[in-house]
XYZ file of N, CA and C in Angstrom:
714
model
N -21.852 11.938 -38.216
C -20.503 12.410 -37.356
C -20.739 13.358 -36.577
N -21.493 14.348 -36.968
C -22.121 15.537 -36.181
C -22.806 14.862 -35.047
N -23.716 14.090 -35.204
C -24.507 13.347 -34.074
C -23.470 12.774 -32.908
N -22.416 12.338 -33.130
C -21.647 11.737 -32.506
C -20.864 12.599 -31.549
N -20.462 13.874 -32.335
C -19.675 14.997 -31.627
C -20.748 15.749 -30.704
N -21.957 15.735 -31.044
C -22.633 16.137 -30.206
C -22.912 15.421 -28.676
N -22.631 14.400 -28.730
C -22.517 13.572 -27.490
C -21.724 14.038 -26.413
N -20.938 14.916 -26.950
C -19.561 15.214 -26.147
C -19.806 16.716 -25.670
N -21.130 17.245 -25.994
C -21.514 18.570 -25.683
C -21.877 18.743 -24.068
N -21.992 19.945 -23.865
C -22.294 20.104 -22.154
C -23.546 20.256 -21.918
N -24.017 19.732 -20.742
C -25.460 19.966 -20.412
C -26.104 18.707 -20.527
N -27.394 18.699 -20.606
C -28.266 17.480 -20.732
C -28.167 16.862 -21.888
N -27.778 17.529 -23.083
C -27.752 16.925 -24.386
C -26.465 16.111 -24.475
N -25.611 16.079 -23.702
C -24.131 15.236 -23.974
C -23.461 15.047 -22.598
N -22.280 14.321 -23.030
C -21.638 13.673 -21.645
C -20.443 14.374 -21.646
N -20.167 15.473 -22.146
C -18.880 16.408 -22.085
C -18.413 16.601 -20.771
N -19.415 17.198 -20.005
C -19.379 17.601 -18.585
C -18.792 16.500 -17.471
N -19.688 15.479 -17.821
C -19.583 14.062 -16.995
C -18.038 13.396 -17.250
N -17.581 13.426 -18.501
C -16.422 13.004 -18.779
C -15.252 14.044 -18.247
N -15.549 15.217 -18.286
C -14.413 15.992 -17.671
C -14.447 15.936 -16.115
N -15.533 15.744 -15.461
C -15.598 15.514 -14.177
C -15.109 14.250 -13.754
N -15.152 13.263 -14.707
C -14.408 11.820 -14.334
C -12.795 11.999 -14.503
N -12.397 12.821 -15.629
C -11.020 13.081 -15.786
C -10.479 13.603 -14.511
N -11.170 14.719 -13.914
C -10.677 15.422 -12.904
C -10.375 14.537 -11.725
N -11.464 13.619 -11.513
C -11.428 12.345 -10.380
C -10.129 11.393 -10.748
N -10.100 11.217 -11.899
C -8.928 10.272 -12.304
C -7.592 10.964 -11.739
N -7.233 12.009 -12.347
C -6.078 12.956 -11.959
C -5.911 13.143 -10.515
N -7.264 13.382 -9.902
C -6.922 13.662 -8.450
C -6.458 12.370 -7.586
N -6.956 11.137 -8.148
C -6.574 10.000 -7.468
C -5.140 9.823 -7.695
N -4.711 9.921 -9.096
C -3.411 9.344 -9.295
C -2.388 10.734 -8.387
N -2.815 11.947 -8.593
C -1.877 12.908 -7.813
C -2.007 12.759 -6.383
N -2.940 12.250 -5.693
C -3.213 11.883 -4.326
C -2.198 10.803 -4.056
N -2.216 9.820 -4.667
C -1.600 8.457 -4.500
C -0.034 8.927 -4.552
N 0.310 9.758 -5.403
C 2.075 9.843 -5.778
C 2.755 9.850 -4.448
N 2.396 11.190 -3.650
C 3.188 11.623 -2.681
C 3.243 10.443 -1.518
N 2.116 9.739 -1.378
C 2.038 8.921 -0.242
C 3.113 7.431 -1.015
N 2.878 7.405 -1.835
C 3.667 6.128 -2.783
C 5.156 6.432 -2.590
N 5.563 7.641 -2.778
C 7.010 7.992 -2.911
C 7.497 7.935 -1.551
N 6.809 8.306 -0.514
C 7.452 8.319 0.883
C 7.503 6.845 1.308
N 6.447 5.905 0.892
C 6.577 4.770 1.436
C 7.520 3.869 0.612
N 7.714 4.189 -0.738
C 8.884 3.581 -1.393
C 10.136 3.750 -0.716
N 10.653 4.663 -0.228
C 11.703 5.234 0.441
C 11.814 4.395 1.783
N 10.733 4.346 2.423
C 10.771 3.611 3.690
C 10.964 2.077 3.541
N 10.260 1.617 2.495
C 10.216 0.064 2.267
C 11.765 -0.032 1.675
N 12.179 0.702 0.866
C 13.597 0.556 0.193
C 14.538 0.402 1.479
N 14.448 1.553 2.528
C 15.419 1.763 3.587
C 15.071 0.186 4.502
N 13.871 -0.163 4.641
C 13.847 -1.448 5.375
C 14.459 -2.715 4.889
N 14.310 -2.806 3.495
C 14.995 -4.066 2.956
C 16.606 -3.992 3.028
N 16.939 -2.800 3.409
C 18.765 -2.740 3.390
C 18.828 -2.373 4.832
N 17.987 -2.617 5.736
C 18.399 -2.552 7.452
C 19.295 -3.700 7.740
N 19.837 -3.500 8.607
C 20.899 -4.374 9.197
C 20.020 -5.429 10.254
N 18.982 -4.789 10.640
C 18.070 -5.655 11.514
C 17.255 -6.754 10.536
N 17.454 -8.223 10.837
C 16.937 -9.137 9.760
C 15.493 -9.263 9.974
N 14.737 -8.713 11.230
C 13.172 -8.844 11.065
C 12.599 -7.725 10.221
N 13.507 -6.483 10.418
C 12.905 -5.322 9.381
C 13.148 -5.637 7.787
N 14.332 -6.214 7.747
C 14.475 -6.435 6.176
C 13.551 -7.653 5.661
N 13.363 -8.562 6.590
C 12.512 -9.511 6.074
C 11.088 -8.922 6.030
N 10.532 -8.166 6.666
C 9.492 -7.448 6.695
C 9.141 -6.568 5.484
N 10.288 -5.829 5.041
C 10.426 -5.112 3.775
C 10.262 -6.156 2.419
N 11.027 -7.092 2.466
C 10.906 -7.897 1.313
C 9.680 -8.526 1.121
N 9.121 -9.046 2.273
C 7.743 -9.591 2.244
C 6.712 -8.807 1.768
N 6.696 -7.503 2.478
C 5.889 -6.399 1.711
C 5.858 -6.218 0.168
N 7.173 -6.214 -0.200
C 7.405 -6.177 -1.676
C 6.787 -7.394 -2.371
N 7.159 -8.523 -1.944
C 6.650 -9.593 -2.649
C 5.269 -9.922 -2.691
N 4.419 -9.488 -1.664
C 3.091 -9.709 -1.610
C 2.312 -8.704 -2.481
N 2.824 -7.259 -2.444
C 2.115 -6.392 -3.125
C 2.564 -6.300 -4.703
N 3.621 -6.787 -5.096
C 4.259 -7.103 -6.483
C 3.296 -8.090 -6.994
N 2.890 -9.259 -6.265
C 2.399 -10.466 -6.805
C 0.888 -10.337 -7.006
N 0.368 -9.717 -5.915
C -1.403 -9.484 -6.080
C -1.485 -8.692 -7.356
N -2.579 -9.008 -8.055
C -3.256 -8.085 -9.325
C -3.643 -6.989 -8.555
N -3.459 -5.669 -9.028
C -4.090 -4.387 -8.527
C -5.446 -4.329 -8.114
N -6.378 -5.131 -9.077
C -7.718 -5.210 -8.775
C -8.045 -5.926 -7.476
N -7.315 -7.141 -7.212
C -7.574 -7.804 -6.110
C -7.127 -7.120 -4.800
N -6.069 -6.415 -4.885
C -5.807 -5.569 -3.840
C -6.773 -4.426 -3.660
N -7.153 -3.949 -4.613
C -8.272 -2.847 -4.320
C -9.621 -3.629 -3.675
N -9.894 -4.562 -4.213
C -11.143 -5.070 -3.479
C -10.985 -5.695 -2.115
N -9.661 -6.156 -1.618
C -9.464 -6.497 -0.333
C -9.331 -5.253 0.543
N -8.732 -4.358 0.090
C -8.800 -3.040 0.971
C -10.125 -2.494 1.087
N -10.944 -2.497 0.114
C -12.175 -1.747 -0.028
C -13.204 -2.461 0.948
N -13.213 -3.837 0.952
C -14.128 -4.794 1.631
C -13.559 -5.077 3.131
N -12.415 -5.812 2.937
C -11.913 -6.351 4.086
C -11.274 -5.294 5.224
N -10.827 -4.372 4.628
C -10.289 -3.110 5.609
C -11.429 -2.653 6.433
N -12.625 -2.605 5.555
C -14.006 -1.878 6.211
C -14.461 -2.798 7.146
N -14.386 -3.990 6.898
C -14.663 -5.016 8.034
C -13.916 -4.852 9.226
N -12.594 -4.716 8.937
C -11.576 -4.682 9.996
C -11.879 -3.524 10.930
N -12.104 -2.548 10.367
C -12.418 -1.277 11.071
C -13.655 -1.287 11.827
N -14.740 -1.778 11.277
C -15.750 -2.193 12.072
C -15.742 -2.869 13.232
N -14.736 -4.116 13.055
C -14.537 -4.794 13.997
C -13.744 -4.159 15.310
N -12.919 -3.268 14.899
C -11.978 -2.788 16.022
C -12.880 -1.897 16.781
N -13.703 -1.110 15.844
C -14.417 0.096 16.393
C -15.667 -0.406 17.224
N -15.887 -1.640 16.975
C -16.951 -2.306 17.843
C -16.568 -2.546 19.352
N -15.408 -2.660 19.604
C -14.921 -2.631 20.997
C -15.287 -1.546 21.801
N -15.380 -0.244 21.079
C -15.652 1.010 21.801
C -17.048 1.564 21.549
N -17.531 1.224 20.428
C -18.991 1.608 20.206
C -19.768 0.458 19.695
N -20.782 0.180 20.342
C -21.487 -1.120 20.059
C -22.485 -0.764 18.690
N -22.386 -1.966 17.841
C -23.083 -1.877 16.692
C -22.384 -0.772 15.694
N -21.180 -0.895 15.773
C -20.230 0.236 14.948
C -20.782 -0.082 13.315
N -20.876 0.885 12.519
C -20.865 0.822 11.321
C -20.133 1.993 10.455
N -18.718 1.578 10.050
C -18.045 2.607 9.555
C -18.030 2.231 7.868
N -18.266 3.307 7.092
C -18.421 3.051 5.778
C -16.821 3.582 5.356
N -16.136 2.773 4.585
C -14.886 3.375 4.033
C -15.202 4.141 2.739
N -14.729 5.389 2.500
C -14.704 5.972 1.433
C -14.131 5.376 0.036
N -14.793 5.262 -0.964
C -14.157 4.475 -2.077
C -12.824 5.306 -2.656
N -13.020 6.325 -2.624
C -11.753 7.199 -3.120
C -10.594 6.899 -2.433
N -10.848 7.109 -0.818
C -9.649 6.791 0.021
C -9.115 5.229 -0.147
N -10.075 4.301 -0.434
C -9.542 2.849 -0.540
C -8.804 2.861 -1.787
N -9.298 3.623 -2.826
C -8.366 3.592 -4.081
C -7.117 3.937 -3.962
N -6.856 5.183 -3.023
C -5.539 5.757 -2.685
C -4.681 4.789 -2.035
N -5.455 4.218 -0.975
C -4.594 3.105 -0.290
C -4.149 1.977 -1.056
N -5.193 1.296 -1.782
C -4.634 0.300 -2.477
C -3.531 0.556 -3.470
N -3.806 1.525 -4.159
C -2.768 1.988 -5.397
C -1.513 2.296 -4.755
N -1.615 2.800 -3.513
C -0.301 3.385 -2.711
C 0.513 1.957 -2.270
N -0.048 1.064 -2.032
C 0.407 -0.163 -1.373
C 1.148 -0.864 -2.549
N 0.415 -0.859 -3.847
C 0.968 -1.526 -5.035
C 2.106 -1.059 -5.413
N 1.943 0.409 -5.707
C 3.220 1.320 -6.250
C 4.379 1.568 -5.309
N 4.163 1.757 -4.073
C 5.217 1.786 -3.159
C 6.222 0.507 -3.226
N 5.438 -0.807 -3.324
C 6.150 -1.831 -3.373
C 7.004 -2.067 -4.717
N 6.529 -1.500 -5.805
C 7.355 -1.302 -7.027
C 8.285 -0.277 -6.920
N 7.836 0.991 -6.312
C 8.703 2.136 -6.180
C 9.939 1.805 -5.282
N 9.802 0.873 -4.340
C 10.976 0.537 -3.400
C 12.053 0.021 -4.249
N 11.735 -0.998 -5.271
C 12.696 -1.564 -6.009
C 13.399 -0.376 -6.984
N 12.462 0.683 -7.284
C 13.486 1.763 -8.171
C 14.132 2.613 -7.234
N 14.071 2.846 -6.030
C 14.662 3.676 -5.046
C 15.999 2.784 -4.488
N 16.092 1.344 -4.572
C 16.881 0.575 -4.044
C 17.754 0.423 -5.222
N 17.383 0.446 -6.507
C 18.230 0.366 -7.628
C 18.969 1.789 -7.677
N 18.435 2.863 -7.611
C 18.831 4.189 -7.726
C 20.024 4.518 -6.609
N 19.875 3.914 -5.520
C 20.794 3.909 -4.219
C 21.968 3.153 -4.820
N 22.007 1.966 -5.272
C 23.095 0.984 -5.598
C 23.794 1.737 -6.865
N 23.093 2.502 -7.837
C 23.751 3.273 -8.805
C 24.584 4.193 -8.357
N 24.192 4.878 -7.243
C 24.945 6.022 -6.536
C 26.172 5.460 -5.810
N 25.944 4.397 -5.038
C 26.913 3.746 -4.203
C 27.191 4.238 -2.824
N 27.623 3.390 -1.988
C 27.700 3.784 -0.570
C 28.990 4.806 -0.522
N 29.986 4.798 -1.389
C 31.181 5.788 -0.964
C 30.633 7.176 -0.910
N 29.625 7.418 -1.688
C 29.096 8.946 -1.381
C 28.784 9.352 -0.070
N 27.960 8.316 0.584
C 27.736 8.504 2.037
C 28.948 8.464 3.082
N 29.704 7.639 2.871
C 31.036 7.476 3.473
C 31.843 8.592 3.617
N 31.990 9.316 2.273
C 32.677 10.416 1.963
C 31.814 11.657 2.821
N 30.511 11.873 2.539
C 29.955 13.000 3.214
C 30.041 12.785 4.779
N 29.931 11.583 5.403
C 29.922 11.485 6.626
C 31.529 11.997 7.197
N 32.466 11.384 6.501
C 33.818 11.551 6.851
C 33.968 13.066 6.775
N 33.240 13.867 6.101
C 33.618 15.299 6.153
C 32.646 16.182 7.101
N 31.962 15.299 7.903
C 31.393 15.868 9.144
C 29.793 16.225 8.751
N 29.341 15.780 7.671
C 27.894 16.215 7.533
C 26.875 15.009 8.274
N 25.941 15.412 8.616
C 25.103 14.716 9.411
C 24.373 13.703 8.504
N 23.700 12.626 8.971
C 22.924 11.892 7.967
C 21.642 12.613 7.310
N 21.223 13.069 7.924
C 20.042 14.001 7.278
C 20.560 14.874 6.061
N 21.409 15.493 6.338
C 22.309 16.540 5.348
C 22.567 15.591 4.138
N 23.449 14.519 4.513
C 23.889 13.658 3.705
C 22.922 13.178 2.603
N 21.860 12.712 3.317
C 20.709 11.991 2.501
C 19.998 13.280 1.572
N 19.896 14.247 2.163
C 19.092 15.310 1.181
C 19.813 15.944 0.266
N 21.099 16.423 0.689
C 21.965 17.163 -0.103
C 22.940 16.518 -1.163
N 23.291 15.117 -0.791
C 24.231 14.458 -1.378
C 23.538 13.316 -2.279
N 22.844 12.366 -1.406
C 22.201 11.361 -1.868
C 21.221 11.476 -2.906
N 20.012 12.050 -2.364
C 18.726 12.379 -2.955
C 18.879 12.928 -4.432
N 19.814 14.077 -4.552
C 19.708 14.443 -5.957
C 20.237 13.606 -6.972
N 21.385 12.722 -6.406
C 21.979 11.903 -7.407
C 21.110 10.569 -7.545
N 20.353 10.173 -6.642
C 19.456 9.088 -6.645
C 18.305 9.557 -7.668
N 17.668 10.591 -7.449
C 16.553 11.234 -8.248
C 16.819 11.223 -9.850
N 17.988 11.595 -10.169
C 18.399 11.387 -11.526
C 18.276 10.234 -12.059
N 18.771 9.116 -11.262
C 18.687 7.784 -11.839
C 17.376 7.122 -11.870
N 16.428 7.713 -10.899
C 15.091 7.174 -10.477
C 13.956 7.545 -11.518
N 14.280 8.861 -12.072
C 13.293 9.500 -12.800
C 12.604 8.607 -14.203
N 13.425 8.119 -14.894
C 12.791 7.191 -16.028
C 11.976 6.072 -15.351
N 12.380 5.325 -14.420
C 11.643 4.351 -13.837
C 10.327 4.794 -13.104
N 10.561 5.916 -12.338
C 9.279 6.642 -11.861
C 8.265 7.063 -12.686
N 8.870 7.390 -13.970
C 7.925 7.940 -14.976
C 7.218 6.739 -15.654
N 7.756 5.636 -15.767
C 6.950 4.459 -16.276
C 5.949 4.071 -15.212
N 6.248 4.125 -13.793
C 5.302 3.784 -12.564
C 4.138 4.672 -12.895
N 4.462 6.009 -12.877
C 3.349 7.156 -13.179
C 2.355 6.758 -14.336
N 2.775 6.312 -15.386
C 1.869 5.846 -16.560
C 1.133 4.716 -16.139
N 1.838 3.511 -15.632
C 0.925 2.583 -15.081
C -0.223 3.015 -14.189
N 0.271 3.898 -13.117
C -0.597 4.419 -12.168
C -1.758 5.013 -12.819
N -1.656 5.891 -13.716
C -2.850 6.567 -14.457
C -3.631 5.629 -15.081
N -3.193 4.446 -15.804
C -3.893 3.486 -16.252
C -4.792 2.765 -15.244
N -3.981 2.527 -14.230
C -4.879 1.540 -13.188
C -5.811 2.355 -12.319
N -5.734 3.673 -12.470
C -6.837 4.223 -11.846
C -8.118 3.942 -12.370
N -8.156 3.496 -13.626
C -9.550 3.059 -14.123
C -10.126 1.841 -13.253
N -9.482 1.142 -12.491
C -9.863 0.128 -11.730
C -10.949 0.337 -10.746
N -10.762 1.661 -10.285
C -11.638 2.257 -9.144
C -13.050 2.300 -9.556
N -13.346 2.426 -10.718
C -14.597 2.320 -11.123
C -15.615 1.271 -10.695
N -14.824 0.200 -10.390
C -15.760 -1.081 -9.994
C -16.179 -0.864 -8.559
N -15.694 0.013 -7.755
C -16.150 0.251 -6.321
C -16.790 1.424 -6.407
N -17.517 2.020 -7.618
C -18.532 3.093 -7.752
C -17.872 4.524 -7.506
N -16.554 4.666 -7.802
C -16.099 5.999 -7.925
C -16.315 6.362 -9.280
N -16.686 7.523 -9.404
C -17.146 8.273 -10.573
C -15.967 8.736 -11.318
N -15.033 8.015 -11.895
C -13.854 8.514 -12.504
C -14.134 8.507 -13.979
N -13.131 8.636 -14.922
C -13.375 8.672 -16.197
C -13.969 7.450 -16.748
N -13.703 6.294 -16.442
C -14.220 5.076 -17.003
C -15.514 4.794 -16.637
N -15.682 5.105 -15.358
C -17.143 4.918 -14.695
C -18.419 5.703 -15.612
N -18.002 7.075 -15.705
C -18.724 7.935 -16.712
C -18.862 7.502 -18.164
N -17.768 7.085 -18.743
C -17.658 6.498 -20.063
C -18.646 5.251 -20.028
N -18.776 4.235 -19.194
C -19.699 3.270 -19.194
C -20.990 3.573 -19.178
N -21.327 4.661 -18.245
C -22.562 5.174 -18.145
C -23.230 5.814 -19.340
N -22.043 6.624 -20.123
C -22.450 7.164 -21.560
C -22.827 6.049 -22.298
N -21.984 4.911 -22.584
C -22.221 3.884 -23.517
C -23.599 3.134 -23.137
N -23.900 3.051 -21.831
C -25.186 2.298 -21.488
C -26.337 3.260 -21.864
N -26.254 4.447 -21.907
C -27.123 5.279 -22.413
C -27.164 5.538 -23.873
N -26.081 5.896 -24.549
C -26.200 6.331 -25.895
C -26.069 4.844 -26.935
N -25.574 3.761 -26.436
C -25.129 2.624 -27.228
C -24.097 2.869 -28.360
N -23.081 3.665 -27.869
C -22.283 3.976 -28.690
C -20.777 3.766 -28.169
N -20.481 2.345 -27.739
C -19.266 1.938 -27.232
C -17.977 2.378 -27.954
N -18.068 2.240 -29.378
C -16.816 2.366 -30.198
C -16.443 3.975 -29.976
N -17.312 4.748 -29.986
C -17.220 6.322 -30.022
C -16.657 6.554 -28.752
N -17.094 6.318 -27.676
C -16.852 6.769 -26.376
C -15.533 6.086 -25.767
N -15.203 4.814 -26.386
C -14.043 4.143 -25.779
C -12.766 4.930 -26.762
N -13.156 5.204 -27.790
C -12.045 5.845 -28.520
C -11.889 7.226 -28.059
N -12.930 7.817 -27.733
C -12.341 9.280 -26.910
C -11.706 9.100 -25.463
N -11.923 8.091 -24.864
C -11.355 7.932 -23.592
C -9.775 7.449 -23.842
N -9.669 6.736 -24.984
C -8.326 6.075 -25.465
C -7.513 7.320 -25.803
N -8.088 8.377 -26.517
C -7.425 9.677 -26.951
C -7.019 10.361 -25.725
N -7.885 10.480 -24.603
C -7.697 10.974 -23.494
C -6.343 10.431 -22.886
N -6.425 9.199 -22.730
C -5.256 8.516 -21.741
C -4.126 8.653 -22.758
N -4.064 8.572 -24.099
C -2.871 8.855 -25.024
C -2.412 10.255 -24.789
N -3.321 11.212 -24.565
C -2.714 12.481 -24.352
C -2.198 12.906 -23.034
N -2.754 12.301 -21.946
C -2.131 11.992 -20.613
C -0.795 11.807 -20.828
N -0.469 10.669 -21.527
C 0.753 9.978 -21.641
C 1.778 10.785 -22.224
N 1.239 11.386 -23.449
C 2.188 12.447 -23.914
C 2.495 13.346 -23.220
N 1.613 14.138 -22.391
C 2.072 15.330 -21.669
C 3.041 14.640 -20.446
N 2.843 13.548 -20.054
C 3.673 12.959 -18.830
C 4.936 12.733 -19.501
N 5.198 12.464 -20.696
C 6.314 11.999 -21.442
C 7.273 13.371 -21.298
N 6.421 14.362 -21.765
C 7.091 15.817 -21.878
C 7.508 16.172 -20.544
N 6.736 16.058 -19.433
C 7.063 16.440 -18.120
C 8.467 15.593 -17.757
N 8.470 14.379 -17.960
C 9.445 13.546 -17.627
C 10.745 14.011 -18.097
N 10.764 14.221 -19.560
C 11.865 14.674 -20.213
C 12.422 16.186 -19.743
N 11.442 16.841 -19.168
C 11.881 18.172 -18.464
C 12.602 17.974 -17.094
N 11.980 16.945 -16.401
C 12.715 16.638 -15.094
C 14.018 16.083 -15.272
N 14.160 14.928 -16.412
C 15.525 14.349 -16.589
C 16.511 15.548 -16.864
N 16.094 16.481 -17.748
C 16.797 17.561 -18.248
C 17.368 18.588 -17.006
N 16.475 18.893 -16.119
C 16.629 19.559 -15.264
C 17.458 18.915 -14.083
N 17.177 17.660 -14.005
C 18.166 16.791 -12.999
C 19.623 16.597 -13.490
N 19.696 16.639 -14.818
C 21.034 16.607 -15.433
C 21.947 17.725 -15.271
N 21.025 18.982 -15.458
C 21.781 20.247 -15.366
C 22.219 20.419 -13.902
N 21.371 20.027 -12.980
C 21.524 20.567 -11.675
C 22.728 19.537 -11.267
N 22.834 18.473 -11.660
C 23.946 17.427 -11.254
C 25.354 18.003 -11.688
N 25.466 18.352 -12.951
C 26.481 18.609 -13.633
C 26.915 20.206 -12.987
N 25.878 21.021 -12.738
C 26.172 22.299 -12.053
C 26.813 22.237 -10.732
N 26.276 21.197 -10.058
C 26.720 20.987 -8.711
C 27.908 20.199 -8.564
N 28.684 19.720 -9.430
C 29.812 18.959 -9.309
C 30.986 19.784 -9.245
């Protein structure tokens, strides 16, 4: 057992520093994706409820496509096809263009597309839970649409959306492991490297499983704190 624990030491003798570096990359990928996915979720939800039929159809198509595709397939399409498309467009300006798309950026883009499609449904459900009467009442009082959204709708929608977004966050954390397939040195990639070197798959997979369970536990505590804060803010503001 001591020999296995020694495999987690730092330096040349162990893989502790590599696993920590991979964990930081995993968290960086997830945390970078979240703000883009949240903003895009609201935009897609707005598009699907637009009175313009073309905009509404485009929003529904976006959601259908990226909810249907496996996350791995979306990642591979973004990484390989988007790179080819960029080279094709750039070739009109520079002959023999060769653009190499950063794998981390490709991972952020792919995960943003997938989770904004899922998040748009969360936003739409949260808006329906609040109801359009809140908007009508705020506008009748003379509030601008911007103030109505940020001061009236968003706090109430956020309270309804936290549980669903919490679930999406956990899914996002797990799906970050997919980027190891495009050579991003995340937690799973370093784990597989450690297994290939030490021939100890059960030990390293168990360690990584404990890490993901710990992340899920911490995320659950953060979600409960957000829900409690949102409820207190809502009750205090009534």
